[in-house]
Amino acid sequence: MHTKQRSLPAAYYRGGTSRAVFFKQEDLPDDRKAWESIFRSVIGSPDPYGRQLDGLGGGISSLSKVCVVGKSTHTDADVDYTFVSLGIKNTDVDYSSNCGNMSSAVGPFAVDSRLFPLESSRDFVSIRIHNTNTGKMIHSSFPVVDGEAAADGDFAIDGVAGTAARVQLDFINPAGSVTGKLLPTGNVTDMIDGIAVTCADAANPCVFVRATDLGVDGNLTPDEITAHPGLLSRLDSIRRQAGVKMGLAETSAAVTGSIPKIALVGRPSVSGSRDLEQKQTSADVDLLARALSVGQPHKAVPITVALALAAAARVPGSTVAEVIAGKEPIDGAGITIGHAGGNLLVGANFDDGVLTSATVFRTARRLFEGRIFWKNEAQSSHESM
């Protein structure tokens, strides 16, 4: 039986090196259980072909995302923001973590959608965002034009073509986003499968492994990580065991695909040919990092991983601190990370040994807004029979 498609007001934004469908919370059903089928359908999951052609996903984790923004439930915030990660080939709808890249689009969406109304005379704004996934606060600062978030600018980020207006994100007291502690296991390093790892929770729980301890270079490309015999499975095994040690699940099998995240860290070479080509020599970056996201090698670096890296770099004895030991920082404002898509500067601020904030700069842009259409899951299942 034929039925009409359903629709809701929505927008589509790029945030950093990711993209997501945005909804105003007031437009979604009050019953949150109904959100999951909507989100899966608009993104195009599950898709056994892995392409999400019947939705707005792009077949990779950085494009399989939804953001919900609404009126604040926190006294110190202007808006609430909930991040949702969608599985590609499966039905997973994951609320367990935040996305730093998409956080950069939340403020612009709040302004453009009039959730945070502005006088047209304003040319700059700072919005306090309450991330409901972690309970943490993010301050987003960016220019505005005639009451809308500015798109044009001269700031560039690696992994995105062209330039745009700069968005400054200050993650306030980011330590212990899920576990309540910067070092969830109580140790600076732990041994897993004979490998030293550092488990850190700043913006998201993460696990950091020295590339040399796994017998690989720190500057591998995503394709090389995928092709390397047994590397992905070994990293996932370490990640899952670390998740149990961090208290995120009782068993390795129960650890979600999104957290903890894991990254290889390595020391840049002085004059290696690939490092020279990528502008990731020791004169360009403080360390190399290659991250995984939902089991896939990330084509850049998740911002939350970068924030956790910056924090772990300031913890003596951590796997990250040992990689950069004895090296003067490229930029005194923070740590410069060489990732699979370029370089990124991240600042971590401590006061009496306590991580008070972490700062990163991104760009974001509204791509479209209007109504988004989907078929309900019962209809899709019926038509596929």
Short mmCIF file of N, CA and C in Angstrom, two decimals, residues 30 33 42 76 82 151 156 168 197 220 343 351 355 366:
data_model
loop_
_atom_site.label_atom_id
_atom_site.label_comp_id
_atom_site.label_asym_id
_atom_site.label_seq_id
_atom_site.Cartn_x
_atom_site.Cartn_y
_atom_site.Cartn_z
N ASP A 30 7.64 14.51 21.19
CA ASP A 30 7.96 14.56 22.61
C ASP A 30 8.54 13.23 23.09
N LYS A 33 11.66 8.02 22.09
CA LYS A 33 11.77 6.71 21.46
C LYS A 33 11.43 6.78 19.97
N VAL A 42 16.25 9.46 7.84
CA VAL A 42 16.74 10.66 7.15
C VAL A 42 18.22 10.52 6.78
N ASP A 76 23.18 27.89 33.18
CA ASP A 76 24.35 28.60 32.67
C ASP A 76 24.50 28.49 31.16
N THR A 82 22.15 18.08 21.61
CA THR A 82 22.29 16.63 21.71
C THR A 82 22.87 16.10 20.40
N ALA A 151 29.37 33.33 7.13
CA ALA A 151 29.95 32.19 6.43
C ALA A 151 31.31 32.56 5.83
N ALA A 156 41.17 29.12 7.45
CA ALA A 156 41.16 27.81 6.78
C ALA A 156 41.46 26.71 7.78
N GLN A 168 35.44 29.93 17.34
CA GLN A 168 36.24 29.52 18.49
C GLN A 168 35.38 28.71 19.44
N VAL A 197 49.20 1.88 27.25
CA VAL A 197 48.20 2.80 26.73
C VAL A 197 47.90 3.85 27.80
N LEU A 220 50.93 6.75 8.98
CA LEU A 220 50.16 5.93 8.04
C LEU A 220 48.95 6.68 7.53
N ASN A 343 47.04 19.53 9.73
CA ASN A 343 47.53 19.88 11.06
C ASN A 343 46.48 20.66 11.83
N ASP A 351 44.90 24.64 35.77
CA ASP A 351 45.05 25.52 36.92
C ASP A 351 45.25 24.64 38.15
N LEU A 355 42.35 20.50 34.76
CA LEU A 355 42.05 20.93 33.40
C LEU A 355 40.80 21.82 33.43
N ARG A 366 26.05 26.81 6.97
CA ARG A 366 24.72 26.28 6.63
C ARG A 366 24.72 25.91 5.15
#
